Amino acid sequence: SESFEADWAMPTYKIIRILVVAFAVVVAYPYIPGSDSLAFKGVTVFVGILLSLGSSSFIANLLAGLSMTYRGAFRVGERIKVGETEGVVEEFKVMITRVRTPKNEIVVIPNSNIMNSDVINYSQLAKTEGLLLYTKVGIGYDTPWRKVETMLIEAAGRTSGIDKEKSPFVLQTSLGDFSVEYQINAYCKEVGNLQRIYSELHANIQDVFNENGVQIMSPAYVADPETPKLVPTESR
């Protein structure tokens, strides 16, 4: 069936196998020698209590792992963000998920934590529609907005890793007391290098604005300086 994904085959097989074994144990229980004795029943109850008290987190992670398989939130190799952890999924098991961060740290996340958190998947639509990268700058009202938008688009065009087939665009997200907040949006398909692409985009924005003599006023504006805060040409 087209609606049944290949990734579901092995987990479904394991679930069915566990159910069959459990059913067989239940059916065979009355036929076990001594099963009707008080001692046997006492041991069974004792083991059941131990399992119920000591395996709550185990069962929670187990059920979460099985549920996530059918949820389809991510796959191995995709870049995701769960809570404060962002990175590439290295391994997905029934109990835990291993994520490698951009700093080459391996973070082991219990699947029950993932089930109770929002999961951001950067890879799922990146290859088809492209992931939108965006960043904001505050520019004074004395600079024409058309010029600002042109400069931001030029900075995005200089950035490697930005999809050249889809045009970047600018949004004016707010009109502040002293400056306009502009947001440059550009499409990207290389989600494995987001930090580098963002860094290069920010560097290109600074270069383009310095070349055009426009002062960036974000993140906060206090007062007009005597001279614009620009990087001298000889220092660029």
PDB file of C-alpha atoms in Angstrom, residues 39-229:
ATOM      1  CA  ALA A  39       3.814 -19.496  46.161  1.00  0.00           C
ATOM      2  CA  PHE A  40       3.772 -19.204  42.377  1.00  0.00           C
ATOM      3  CA  LYS A  41       0.960 -16.663  42.508  1.00  0.00           C
ATOM      4  CA  GLY A  42       2.806 -14.664  45.188  1.00  0.00           C
ATOM      5  CA  VAL A  43       5.989 -14.514  43.086  1.00  0.00           C
ATOM      6  CA  THR A  44       3.962 -13.462  40.050  1.00  0.00           C
ATOM      7  CA  VAL A  45       2.295 -10.632  41.961  1.00  0.00           C
ATOM      8  CA  PHE A  46       5.639  -9.521  43.437  1.00  0.00           C
ATOM      9  CA  VAL A  47       7.300  -9.418  39.999  1.00  0.00           C
ATOM     10  CA  GLY A  48       4.319  -7.516  38.597  1.00  0.00           C
ATOM     11  CA  ILE A  49       4.584  -4.871  41.321  1.00  0.00           C
ATOM     12  CA  LEU A  50       8.318  -4.457  40.726  1.00  0.00           C
ATOM     13  CA  LEU A  51       7.759  -4.031  37.003  1.00  0.00           C
ATOM     14  CA  SER A  52       4.933  -1.537  37.477  1.00  0.00           C
ATOM     15  CA  LEU A  53       6.954   0.589  39.910  1.00  0.00           C
ATOM     16  CA  GLY A  54      10.328   0.433  38.214  1.00  0.00           C
ATOM     17  CA  SER A  55       9.460   0.527  34.548  1.00  0.00           C
ATOM     18  CA  SER A  56       7.165   3.547  34.222  1.00  0.00           C
ATOM     19  CA  SER A  57       9.812   5.617  32.411  1.00  0.00           C
ATOM     20  CA  PHE A  58      10.902   2.552  30.434  1.00  0.00           C
ATOM     21  CA  ILE A  59       7.364   1.942  29.216  1.00  0.00           C
ATOM     22  CA  ALA A  60       6.873   5.654  28.514  1.00  0.00           C
ATOM     23  CA  ASN A  61       9.994   5.789  26.320  1.00  0.00           C
ATOM     24  CA  LEU A  62       9.102   2.488  24.653  1.00  0.00           C
ATOM     25  CA  LEU A  63       5.613   3.640  23.729  1.00  0.00           C
ATOM     26  CA  ALA A  64       6.944   7.049  22.670  1.00  0.00           C
ATOM     27  CA  GLY A  65       9.496   5.438  20.355  1.00  0.00           C
ATOM     28  CA  LEU A  66       6.867   3.259  18.715  1.00  0.00           C
ATOM     29  CA  SER A  67       4.474   6.190  18.409  1.00  0.00           C
ATOM     30  CA  MET A  68       7.141   8.440  16.866  1.00  0.00           C
ATOM     31  CA  THR A  69       7.795   5.874  14.153  1.00  0.00           C
ATOM     32  CA  TYR A  70       4.269   6.319  12.852  1.00  0.00           C
ATOM     33  CA  ARG A  71       4.230  10.029  13.652  1.00  0.00           C
ATOM     34  CA  GLY A  72       6.890  10.679  10.991  1.00  0.00           C
ATOM     35  CA  ALA A  73       8.365  13.753  12.681  1.00  0.00           C
ATOM     36  CA  PHE A  74      11.891  13.028  11.413  1.00  0.00           C
ATOM     37  CA  ARG A  75      14.234  10.406  10.004  1.00  0.00           C
ATOM     38  CA  VAL A  76      17.898   9.562  10.465  1.00  0.00           C
ATOM     39  CA  GLY A  77      20.077  12.128   8.691  1.00  0.00           C
ATOM     40  CA  GLU A  78      17.606  15.001   8.988  1.00  0.00           C
ATOM     41  CA  ARG A  79      18.334  18.226  10.850  1.00  0.00           C
ATOM     42  CA  ILE A  80      15.927  18.918  13.689  1.00  0.00           C
ATOM     43  CA  LYS A  81      15.498  21.022  16.811  1.00  0.00           C
ATOM     44  CA  VAL A  82      13.973  19.634  20.017  1.00  0.00           C
ATOM     45  CA  GLY A  83      13.817  22.105  22.877  1.00  0.00           C
ATOM     46  CA  GLU A  84      17.276  23.691  23.068  1.00  0.00           C
ATOM     47  CA  THR A  85      18.963  20.875  21.124  1.00  0.00           C
ATOM     48  CA  GLU A  86      19.571  21.343  17.414  1.00  0.00           C
ATOM     49  CA  GLY A  87      21.457  19.012  15.110  1.00  0.00           C
ATOM     50  CA  VAL A  88      21.402  16.010  12.791  1.00  0.00           C
ATOM     51  CA  VAL A  89      19.644  12.787  13.812  1.00  0.00           C
ATOM     52  CA  GLU A  90      22.406  10.188  14.044  1.00  0.00           C
ATOM     53  CA  GLU A  91      20.385   7.310  15.434  1.00  0.00           C
ATOM     54  CA  PHE A  92      16.753   6.641  16.239  1.00  0.00           C
ATOM     55  CA  LYS A  93      15.895   3.741  18.524  1.00  0.00           C
ATOM     56  CA  VAL A  94      12.796   2.638  20.380  1.00  0.00           C
ATOM     57  CA  MET A  95      14.002   4.187  23.650  1.00  0.00           C
ATOM     58  CA  ILE A  96      16.230   7.118  22.702  1.00  0.00           C
ATOM     59  CA  THR A  97      17.262   9.386  19.832  1.00  0.00           C
ATOM     60  CA  ARG A  98      20.870  10.505  19.291  1.00  0.00           C
ATOM     61  CA  VAL A  99      21.408  13.974  17.824  1.00  0.00           C
ATOM     62  CA  ARG A 100      24.774  15.382  16.702  1.00  0.00           C
ATOM     63  CA  THR A 101      24.979  19.141  17.216  1.00  0.00           C
ATOM     64  CA  PRO A 102      26.957  21.543  14.961  1.00  0.00           C
ATOM     65  CA  LYS A 103      29.716  21.444  17.636  1.00  0.00           C
ATOM     66  CA  ASN A 104      30.015  17.637  17.228  1.00  0.00           C
ATOM     67  CA  GLU A 105      28.331  16.933  20.549  1.00  0.00           C
ATOM     68  CA  ILE A 106      26.198  13.795  20.781  1.00  0.00           C
ATOM     69  CA  VAL A 107      22.992  14.500  22.701  1.00  0.00           C
ATOM     70  CA  VAL A 108      20.939  11.500  23.831  1.00  0.00           C
ATOM     71  CA  ILE A 109      17.260  12.447  24.111  1.00  0.00           C
ATOM     72  CA  PRO A 110      14.673  10.099  25.680  1.00  0.00           C
ATOM     73  CA  ASN A 111      11.840   9.568  23.239  1.00  0.00           C
ATOM     74  CA  SER A 112       9.269  10.480  25.887  1.00  0.00           C
ATOM     75  CA  ASN A 113      10.822  13.973  26.013  1.00  0.00           C
ATOM     76  CA  ILE A 114      10.501  14.303  22.250  1.00  0.00           C
ATOM     77  CA  MET A 115       6.864  13.227  22.363  1.00  0.00           C
ATOM     78  CA  ASN A 116       6.130  16.048  24.812  1.00  0.00           C
ATOM     79  CA  SER A 117       8.035  18.723  22.841  1.00  0.00           C
ATOM     80  CA  ASP A 118       7.608  20.577  19.588  1.00  0.00           C
ATOM     81  CA  VAL A 119       9.949  19.206  16.910  1.00  0.00           C
ATOM     82  CA  ILE A 120      11.269  21.548  14.210  1.00  0.00           C
ATOM     83  CA  ASN A 121      12.364  19.663  11.095  1.00  0.00           C
ATOM     84  CA  TYR A 122      14.660  21.742   8.878  1.00  0.00           C
ATOM     85  CA  SER A 123      15.241  19.035   6.274  1.00  0.00           C
ATOM     86  CA  GLN A 124      11.783  17.792   5.377  1.00  0.00           C
ATOM     87  CA  LEU A 125      10.914  20.542   2.875  1.00  0.00           C
ATOM     88  CA  ALA A 126      14.410  21.895   2.226  1.00  0.00           C
ATOM     89  CA  LYS A 127      15.130  19.754  -0.840  1.00  0.00           C
ATOM     90  CA  THR A 128      11.779  20.421  -2.515  1.00  0.00           C
ATOM     91  CA  GLU A 129      10.596  23.889  -1.531  1.00  0.00           C
ATOM     92  CA  GLY A 130      13.663  25.216   0.261  1.00  0.00           C
ATOM     93  CA  LEU A 131      14.121  26.343   3.862  1.00  0.00           C
ATOM     94  CA  LEU A 132      13.650  30.079   4.457  1.00  0.00           C
ATOM     95  CA  LEU A 133      16.556  31.726   6.247  1.00  0.00           C
ATOM     96  CA  TYR A 134      15.808  35.143   7.693  1.00  0.00           C
ATOM     97  CA  THR A 135      17.490  37.862   9.716  1.00  0.00           C
ATOM     98  CA  LYS A 136      16.537  41.394  10.785  1.00  0.00           C
ATOM     99  CA  VAL A 137      18.185  44.806  10.675  1.00  0.00           C
ATOM    100  CA  GLY A 138      17.007  48.200  11.898  1.00  0.00           C
ATOM    101  CA  ILE A 139      17.576  51.132   9.519  1.00  0.00           C
ATOM    102  CA  GLY A 140      16.742  54.814  10.044  1.00  0.00           C
ATOM    103  CA  TYR A 141      13.817  56.538   8.355  1.00  0.00           C
ATOM    104  CA  ASP A 142      16.220  58.827   6.487  1.00  0.00           C
ATOM    105  CA  THR A 143      17.282  55.922   4.233  1.00  0.00           C
ATOM    106  CA  PRO A 144      14.787  55.145   1.417  1.00  0.00           C
ATOM    107  CA  TRP A 145      13.186  51.758   2.008  1.00  0.00           C
ATOM    108  CA  ARG A 146      13.641  50.747  -1.634  1.00  0.00           C
ATOM    109  CA  LYS A 147      17.391  51.252  -1.269  1.00  0.00           C
ATOM    110  CA  VAL A 148      17.464  49.176   1.910  1.00  0.00           C
ATOM    111  CA  GLU A 149      15.581  46.318   0.294  1.00  0.00           C
ATOM    112  CA  THR A 150      17.906  46.382  -2.714  1.00  0.00           C
ATOM    113  CA  MET A 151      20.960  46.212  -0.464  1.00  0.00           C
ATOM    114  CA  LEU A 152      19.586  43.322   1.566  1.00  0.00           C
ATOM    115  CA  ILE A 153      18.754  41.347  -1.570  1.00  0.00           C
ATOM    116  CA  GLU A 154      22.256  42.029  -2.900  1.00  0.00           C
ATOM    117  CA  ALA A 155      23.770  40.740   0.360  1.00  0.00           C
ATOM    118  CA  ALA A 156      21.697  37.567   0.071  1.00  0.00           C
ATOM    119  CA  GLY A 157      22.808  37.143  -3.538  1.00  0.00           C
ATOM    120  CA  ARG A 158      26.465  37.246  -2.485  1.00  0.00           C
ATOM    121  CA  THR A 159      25.962  34.464   0.073  1.00  0.00           C
ATOM    122  CA  SER A 160      26.947  30.950  -0.950  1.00  0.00           C
ATOM    123  CA  GLY A 161      24.428  28.309   0.008  1.00  0.00           C
ATOM    124  CA  ILE A 162      21.476  30.534  -0.848  1.00  0.00           C
ATOM    125  CA  ASP A 163      19.243  29.070  -3.571  1.00  0.00           C
ATOM    126  CA  LYS A 164      19.812  31.185  -6.700  1.00  0.00           C
ATOM    127  CA  GLU A 165      16.720  29.819  -8.447  1.00  0.00           C
ATOM    128  CA  LYS A 166      14.318  31.388  -5.936  1.00  0.00           C
ATOM    129  CA  SER A 167      14.506  35.126  -5.430  1.00  0.00           C
ATOM    130  CA  PRO A 168      15.045  36.433  -1.891  1.00  0.00           C
ATOM    131  CA  PHE A 169      12.523  38.954  -0.588  1.00  0.00           C
ATOM    132  CA  VAL A 170      12.326  41.591   2.148  1.00  0.00           C
ATOM    133  CA  LEU A 171       9.571  42.258   4.672  1.00  0.00           C
ATOM    134  CA  GLN A 172       9.192  45.439   6.706  1.00  0.00           C
ATOM    135  CA  THR A 173       8.204  43.830   9.991  1.00  0.00           C
ATOM    136  CA  SER A 174       7.712  46.947  12.129  1.00  0.00           C
ATOM    137  CA  LEU A 175       7.865  50.748  12.161  1.00  0.00           C
ATOM    138  CA  GLY A 176       9.704  51.650  15.357  1.00  0.00           C
ATOM    139  CA  ASP A 177      10.086  54.984  17.077  1.00  0.00           C
ATOM    140  CA  PHE A 178      13.471  55.637  15.461  1.00  0.00           C
ATOM    141  CA  SER A 179      14.000  52.964  12.815  1.00  0.00           C
ATOM    142  CA  VAL A 180      12.315  50.555  10.425  1.00  0.00           C
ATOM    143  CA  GLU A 181      12.842  46.839  10.995  1.00  0.00           C
ATOM    144  CA  TYR A 182      13.598  44.963   7.770  1.00  0.00           C
ATOM    145  CA  GLN A 183      13.670  41.185   7.449  1.00  0.00           C
ATOM    146  CA  ILE A 184      15.576  39.559   4.612  1.00  0.00           C
ATOM    147  CA  ASN A 185      14.263  36.119   3.596  1.00  0.00           C
ATOM    148  CA  ALA A 186      16.232  33.772   1.354  1.00  0.00           C
ATOM    149  CA  TYR A 187      15.744  30.142   0.352  1.00  0.00           C
ATOM    150  CA  CYS A 188      18.315  27.488   1.217  1.00  0.00           C
ATOM    151  CA  LYS A 189      18.651  23.767   0.502  1.00  0.00           C
ATOM    152  CA  GLU A 190      21.929  23.121   2.380  1.00  0.00           C
ATOM    153  CA  VAL A 191      20.530  22.670   5.875  1.00  0.00           C
ATOM    154  CA  GLY A 192      23.730  21.010   7.061  1.00  0.00           C
ATOM    155  CA  ASN A 193      25.572  24.360   6.986  1.00  0.00           C
ATOM    156  CA  LEU A 194      23.026  26.743   8.486  1.00  0.00           C
ATOM    157  CA  GLN A 195      25.442  28.390  10.941  1.00  0.00           C
ATOM    158  CA  ARG A 196      28.010  29.069   8.226  1.00  0.00           C
ATOM    159  CA  ILE A 197      25.397  30.424   5.812  1.00  0.00           C
ATOM    160  CA  TYR A 198      23.923  32.710   8.464  1.00  0.00           C
ATOM    161  CA  SER A 199      27.385  33.959   9.385  1.00  0.00           C
ATOM    162  CA  GLU A 200      28.239  34.692   5.747  1.00  0.00           C
ATOM    163  CA  LEU A 201      24.878  36.413   5.219  1.00  0.00           C
ATOM    164  CA  HIS A 202      25.462  38.681   8.231  1.00  0.00           C
ATOM    165  CA  ALA A 203      28.968  39.508   6.992  1.00  0.00           C
ATOM    166  CA  ASN A 204      27.650  40.352   3.522  1.00  0.00           C
ATOM    167  CA  ILE A 205      24.943  42.597   4.980  1.00  0.00           C
ATOM    168  CA  GLN A 206      27.596  44.563   6.867  1.00  0.00           C
ATOM    169  CA  ASP A 207      29.773  44.842   3.754  1.00  0.00           C
ATOM    170  CA  VAL A 208      26.943  46.017   1.486  1.00  0.00           C
ATOM    171  CA  PHE A 209      25.673  48.611   3.971  1.00  0.00           C
ATOM    172  CA  ASN A 210      29.198  49.925   4.595  1.00  0.00           C
ATOM    173  CA  GLU A 211      29.808  50.170   0.844  1.00  0.00           C
ATOM    174  CA  ASN A 212      26.660  52.259   0.487  1.00  0.00           C
ATOM    175  CA  GLY A 213      27.298  54.419   3.555  1.00  0.00           C
ATOM    176  CA  VAL A 214      24.177  53.261   5.416  1.00  0.00           C
ATOM    177  CA  GLN A 215      24.326  52.814   9.175  1.00  0.00           C
ATOM    178  CA  ILE A 216      22.738  49.736  10.758  1.00  0.00           C
ATOM    179  CA  MET A 217      20.901  50.869  13.885  1.00  0.00           C
ATOM    180  CA  SER A 218      19.817  47.531  15.347  1.00  0.00           C
ATOM    181  CA  PRO A 219      19.537  46.100  17.914  1.00  0.00           C
ATOM    182  CA  ALA A 220      18.923  49.381  19.789  1.00  0.00           C
ATOM    183  CA  TYR A 221      18.968  53.074  19.012  1.00  0.00           C
ATOM    184  CA  VAL A 222      19.936  55.735  21.565  1.00  0.00           C
ATOM    185  CA  ALA A 223      20.817  58.942  19.707  1.00  0.00           C
ATOM    186  CA  ASP A 224      22.219  60.177  16.404  1.00  0.00           C
ATOM    187  CA  PRO A 225      26.041  60.023  16.469  1.00  0.00           C
ATOM    188  CA  GLU A 226      28.100  62.948  15.218  1.00  0.00           C
ATOM    189  CA  THR A 227      29.275  60.775  12.333  1.00  0.00           C
ATOM    190  CA  PRO A 228      27.684  57.594  10.949  1.00  0.00           C
ATOM    191  CA  LYS A 229      28.975  54.399  12.540  1.00  0.00           C
TER     192      LYS A 229
END
